[in-house]
Coordinates of C-alpha atoms and ligand atoms in Angstrom, one line a residue:
X616 CA 3.1 31.0 -35.0
X617 CA 3.2 32.3 -31.5
X618 CA -0.1 30.6 -30.6
X619 CA 1.3 27.2 -31.9
X620 CA 4.4 27.6 -29.7
X621 CA 2.2 28.5 -26.8
X622 CA 0.0 25.5 -27.4
X623 CA 3.1 23.3 -27.6
X624 CA 4.3 24.6 -24.3
X625 CA 1.0 24.1 -22.7
X626 CA 0.8 20.5 -24.1
X627 CA 4.2 19.7 -22.6
X628 CA 3.0 20.9 -19.3
X629 CA -0.3 19.1 -19.2
X630 CA -0.7 15.4 -18.4
X631 CA -3.6 13.0 -18.7
X632 CA -3.5 10.0 -16.4
X633 CA -5.6 7.1 -15.3
X634 CA -5.8 5.9 -11.7
X635 CA -7.9 3.1 -10.1
X636 CA -9.0 2.3 -6.6
X637 CA -8.7 -1.3 -5.2
X638 CA -9.6 -3.0 -2.0
X639 CA -12.4 -5.1 -0.4
X640 CA -16.0 -3.9 -0.3
X641 CA -16.8 -1.3 2.4
X642 CA -13.2 -0.3 3.2
X643 CA -13.9 3.3 2.1
X644 CA -12.5 3.6 -1.4
X645 CA -15.4 5.8 -2.7
X646 CA -15.4 7.9 0.5
X647 CA -11.7 8.6 0.1
X648 CA -12.2 9.9 -3.4
X649 CA -15.3 11.8 -2.4
X650 CA -13.5 13.4 0.5
X651 CA -10.7 14.6 -1.9
X652 CA -12.9 15.7 -4.8
X653 CA -16.0 17.0 -3.0
X654 CA -14.6 17.7 0.5
X655 CA -17.4 15.8 2.1
X656 CA -18.1 12.5 3.9
X657 CA -21.2 10.2 3.5
X658 CA -21.8 8.0 6.5
X659 CA -24.3 5.8 4.8
X660 CA -22.8 2.8 2.9
X661 CA -23.7 3.0 -0.8
X662 CA -21.9 0.1 -2.5
X663 CA -20.3 0.9 -5.8
X664 CA -22.0 -1.0 -8.6
X665 CA -19.3 -2.3 -10.9
X666 CA -17.4 0.9 -11.4
X667 CA -17.7 4.7 -10.8
X668 CA -15.9 7.1 -13.1
X669 CA -14.9 10.7 -12.4
X670 CA -12.4 13.3 -13.7
X671 CA -10.6 15.9 -11.7
X672 CA -7.9 18.4 -12.5
X673 CA -4.9 18.9 -10.3
X674 CA -1.8 21.1 -10.4
X675 CA 1.5 19.5 -9.7
X676 CA 4.4 21.9 -9.8
X677 CA 4.2 23.6 -13.3
X678 CA 2.0 20.8 -14.7
X679 CA -1.7 20.6 -14.9
X680 CA -2.9 17.0 -14.6
X681 CA -6.2 15.6 -15.8
X682 CA -6.9 12.6 -13.7
X683 CA -9.4 10.0 -14.7
X684 CA -10.5 8.1 -11.6
X685 CA -11.9 4.6 -11.9
X686 CA -13.4 3.7 -8.6
X687 CA -13.8 -0.1 -8.5
X688 CA -16.4 -2.1 -6.6
X689 CA -14.8 -4.3 -4.0
X690 CA -17.5 -7.0 -3.9
X691 CA -16.4 -10.2 -5.6
X692 CA -19.7 -10.2 -7.5
X693 CA -18.4 -7.4 -9.7
X694 CA -15.2 -9.1 -10.8
X695 CA -16.5 -9.4 -14.5
X696 CA -17.1 -5.7 -14.6
X697 CA -13.8 -4.7 -12.9
X698 CA -11.4 -6.8 -14.9
X699 CA -11.8 -4.6 -18.0
X700 CA -10.4 -1.5 -16.2
X701 CA -7.0 -2.5 -14.9
X702 CA -5.1 -1.8 -18.1
X703 CA -3.3 1.4 -18.8
X704 CA -3.3 2.7 -15.2
X705 CA -0.5 5.0 -14.0
X706 CA -1.6 4.9 -10.4
X707 CA -3.4 2.5 -8.0
X708 CA -4.9 3.4 -4.6
X709 CA -5.0 0.3 -2.5
X710 CA -7.3 0.6 0.5
X711 CA -7.9 -1.5 3.6
X712 CA -9.9 -0.9 6.7
X713 CA -7.6 -0.9 9.8
X714 CA -10.4 -2.5 11.8
X715 CA -10.8 -5.5 9.5
X716 CA -7.8 -7.8 9.3
X717 CA -9.2 -9.7 6.2
X718 CA -9.2 -6.4 4.2
X719 CA -5.5 -6.0 4.9
X720 CA -4.7 -9.7 4.1
X721 CA -6.6 -9.3 0.9
X722 CA -4.2 -6.7 -0.5
X723 CA -2.0 -9.5 -2.0
X724 CA -5.1 -10.9 -3.7
X725 CA -5.9 -7.5 -5.2
X726 CA -2.4 -7.2 -6.6
X727 CA -2.7 -10.7 -8.0
X728 CA -6.0 -10.0 -9.7
X729 CA -4.6 -6.9 -11.2
X730 CA -1.5 -8.6 -12.5
X731 CA -3.6 -11.4 -13.9
X732 CA -5.9 -9.1 -15.7
X733 CA -3.1 -7.0 -17.2
X734 CA -1.6 -10.1 -18.6
X735 CA 1.6 -9.7 -20.5
X736 CA 1.1 -5.9 -20.3
X737 CA 1.8 -6.1 -16.6
X738 CA 4.7 -3.8 -15.8
X739 CA 4.4 -2.9 -12.2
X740 CA 7.4 -0.7 -12.4
X741 CA 5.4 1.8 -14.5
X742 CA 2.7 2.2 -11.9
X743 CA 2.6 4.2 -8.7
X744 CA 1.0 2.5 -5.8
X745 CA -0.3 4.1 -2.6
X746 CA -1.7 2.1 0.3
X747 CA -4.4 3.7 2.5
X748 CA -4.8 2.3 6.0
X749 CA -8.3 3.8 6.2
X750 CA -10.8 4.5 9.0
X751 CA -8.0 5.4 11.5
X752 CA -10.7 7.6 13.3
X753 CA -12.2 4.4 14.7
X754 CA -9.3 3.9 17.1
X755 CA -11.1 1.4 19.4
X756 CA -11.7 -1.2 16.7
X757 CA -8.3 -1.0 15.1
X758 CA -6.6 -4.4 14.6
X759 CA -3.9 -3.7 12.0
X760 CA -1.2 -1.5 13.5
X761 CA 0.8 1.1 11.6
X762 CA 4.1 -0.8 11.5
X763 CA 2.4 -3.9 9.9
X764 CA 0.7 -1.8 7.2
X765 CA 3.8 0.3 6.5
X766 CA 6.0 -2.7 6.3
X767 CA 3.7 -4.4 3.7
X768 CA 3.6 -1.2 1.6
X769 CA 7.2 0.1 1.9
X770 CA 8.8 -3.3 1.3
X771 CA 7.1 -3.3 -2.1
X772 CA 8.2 0.3 -2.9
X773 CA 4.6 1.6 -2.3
X774 CA 3.6 4.8 -0.5
X775 CA 1.8 4.3 2.9
X776 CA -0.7 6.7 4.4
X777 CA -2.9 6.5 7.4
X778 CA -6.2 8.0 6.3
X779 CA -9.7 8.8 7.5
X780 CA -12.3 9.7 4.9
X781 CA -14.5 10.7 7.8
X782 CA -12.2 13.3 9.4
X783 CA -10.1 14.0 6.3
X784 CA -6.9 12.9 8.1
X785 CA -4.1 12.1 5.6
X786 CA -6.3 12.4 2.5
X787 CA -4.8 15.5 0.9
X788 CA -1.3 14.4 1.9
X789 CA -1.9 11.0 0.3
X790 CA -3.2 12.5 -3.0
X791 CA -0.4 15.1 -3.2
X792 CA 2.3 12.4 -2.8
X793 CA 0.5 10.1 -5.2
X794 CA 0.1 12.8 -8.0
X795 CA 3.6 14.1 -7.4
X796 CA 5.0 10.6 -7.9
X797 CA 2.9 10.0 -11.0
X798 CA 4.3 13.2 -12.4
X799 CA 7.9 12.2 -11.6
X800 CA 7.3 8.9 -13.2
X801 CA 5.9 10.5 -16.4
X802 CA 8.9 12.8 -16.5
X803 CA 11.1 9.8 -16.1
X804 CA 9.9 8.2 -19.3
X805 CA 7.1 6.2 -17.7
X806 CA 9.3 4.3 -15.2
X807 CA 9.1 4.6 -11.5
X808 CA 12.2 6.6 -10.4
X809 CA 14.6 4.3 -8.5
X810 CA 14.6 6.7 -5.5
X811 CA 10.8 6.5 -5.3
X812 CA 9.9 5.6 -1.7
X813 CA 13.4 5.1 -0.3
X814 CA 12.8 2.3 2.2
X815 CA 16.2 1.8 3.8
X816 CA 15.6 -1.8 4.6
X817 CA 15.7 -5.1 2.6
X818 CA 13.0 -7.5 1.5
X819 CA 14.7 -10.2 3.6
X820 CA 14.3 -8.0 6.7
X821 CA 10.6 -7.2 5.9
X822 CA 9.8 -10.9 5.2
X823 CA 11.5 -12.0 8.5
X824 CA 9.5 -9.5 10.5
X825 CA 6.3 -10.7 8.9
X826 CA 7.3 -14.3 9.6
X827 CA 8.1 -13.5 13.2
X828 CA 4.8 -11.8 13.7
X829 CA 2.9 -14.8 12.4
X830 CA 4.9 -17.5 14.2
X831 CA 3.0 -19.9 16.4
X832 CA 5.6 -20.5 19.2
X833 CA 9.2 -19.7 20.2
X834 CA 10.7 -22.6 18.1
X835 CA 8.8 -21.4 15.1
X836 CA 9.9 -17.8 15.8
X837 CA 13.6 -18.8 15.7
X838 CA 13.0 -21.1 12.8
X839 CA 14.3 -24.2 14.5
X840 CA 12.6 -27.6 15.0
X841 CA 11.1 -28.3 18.4
X842 CA 13.7 -30.1 20.5
X843 CA 16.6 -28.3 18.9
X844 CA 19.9 -28.1 20.8
X845 CA 21.3 -25.0 22.6
X846 CA 23.8 -24.5 19.7
X847 CA 21.1 -24.6 17.1
X848 CA 19.0 -22.1 19.1
X849 CA 21.9 -19.8 19.5
X850 CA 23.0 -20.0 15.9
X851 CA 19.4 -19.2 14.7
X852 CA 19.2 -16.4 17.3
X853 CA 22.5 -14.8 16.2
X854 CA 21.4 -14.8 12.5
X855 CA 18.1 -13.1 13.4
X856 CA 19.8 -10.6 15.8
X857 CA 22.2 -9.5 13.1
X858 CA 19.4 -9.1 10.6
X859 CA 17.0 -7.2 12.9
X860 CA 19.2 -5.4 15.4
X861 CA 17.6 -1.9 15.9
X862 CA 21.0 -0.3 15.1
X863 CA 21.0 -2.0 11.7
X864 CA 17.4 -2.3 10.7
X865 CA 15.0 0.6 10.2
X866 CA 12.1 -1.5 9.0
X867 CA 8.7 -0.8 10.7
X868 CA 8.2 -3.2 13.5
X869 CA 11.9 -4.3 13.7
X870 CA 12.3 -3.3 17.3
X871 CA 9.3 -5.4 18.5
X872 CA 10.4 -8.3 16.3
X873 CA 14.0 -8.1 17.8
X874 CA 12.6 -8.1 21.4
X875 CA 10.3 -11.1 20.6
X876 CA 13.4 -13.0 19.2
X877 CA 15.4 -12.2 22.4
X878 CA 12.5 -13.4 24.6
X879 CA 12.0 -16.5 22.5
X880 CA 15.7 -17.5 22.8
X881 CA 15.6 -16.8 26.6
X882 CA 12.5 -19.0 27.2
X883 CA 13.9 -21.8 25.0
X884 CA 17.3 -21.9 26.6
X885 CA 15.7 -22.1 30.1
X886 CA 14.2 -25.4 29.2
X887 CA 17.1 -27.0 27.2
X888 CA 19.7 -28.8 29.3
Ligands
GTP1284 P1 -17.5 -0.8 -2.3 O1 -17.9 0.3 -3.3 O2 -18.6 -1.7 -2.0 O3 -16.3 -1.6 -2.8 O4 -17.0 -0.1 -0.9 P2 -16.0 1.2 -0.7 O5 -14.7 0.6 -0.4 O6 -16.2 2.1 -1.8 O7 -16.6 1.8 0.7 P3 -17.3 3.2 0.9 O8 -16.5 4.3 0.5 O9 -18.7 3.1 0.2 O10 -17.5 3.2 2.5 C1 -18.0 2.1 3.2 C2 -18.6 2.5 4.5 O11 -17.5 2.9 5.4 C3 -19.5 3.7 4.5 O12 -20.6 3.5 5.4 C4 -18.7 4.9 4.9 O13 -19.4 5.9 5.5 C5 -17.7 4.2 5.8 N1 -16.4 4.9 5.8 C6 -15.5 5.1 4.8 N2 -14.4 5.7 5.2 C7 -14.5 5.8 6.5 C8 -13.6 6.4 7.5 O14 -12.5 6.8 7.2 N3 -14.0 6.4 8.8 C9 -15.3 5.9 9.1 N4 -15.6 5.9 10.4 N5 -16.1 5.4 8.2 C10 -15.7 5.3 6.9
MG1285 MG1 -17.2 2.2 -3.5

């Protein structure tokens, strides 16, 4: 009787979860997992063939968690192998290389592939996502800055970590936050708690900052047609200033975006009579 009770208690405390890693080839997915599980780094690139599978046990608060890790191959060639493994995941590690812009831009495609493969089962609210901006040790070749990556992640309610599988920077912190959030979600009936990754900024602010970063000239930045009048420029400026003013907006990159908007308005007004 006592043993049954004991067993019941233990069962309540132990969790079994599935996590997957996603991201372009060579961004460092396997190395991140290896750094965490085996505490070592392999400098030679050994492409994952299809999928690698491993199990690890972790302790989160009073719970023991058995984590099944499916480390996906990033190469498009392995799409047919990968697509079987998206289903029933509680956690996703999305990785890009801070020195390769295409690997950052590809994050949206990875989310789309996942949604498509999960089909009607797709309930992104029941999955914890963590974004790893990896290879931060290679500072000289960095092309995607922290605010850009953080904005992409946090505007979607995802965790964001700067990591290096080579030095170990950010790896333990990332996995701890990841497993802790998965535990919270399981304890919350399988739904991501609403307070998860409290972003403190709106999707509109995030999208506007992203648009400003990608704008081709001052007209485009203010969202007015070339040849617009002073009034039109000022009206567009005021709208953006209210949205992005550093006193009001805490989104990563908002200060730079605000400054860029101020400069764009000044340079346009100089040339409009
Ligand atoms: P696929 O399995 O092909 O999808 O690639 P992957 O994302 O698993 O990449 P992998 O972990 O195999 O690493 C690719 C290359 O990047 C290897 O040569 C690693 O040594 C190197 N690498 C991975 N992480 C880091 C890092 O944080 N810093 C540096 N400097 N190199 C890294
Ligand atoms: Mg790999």
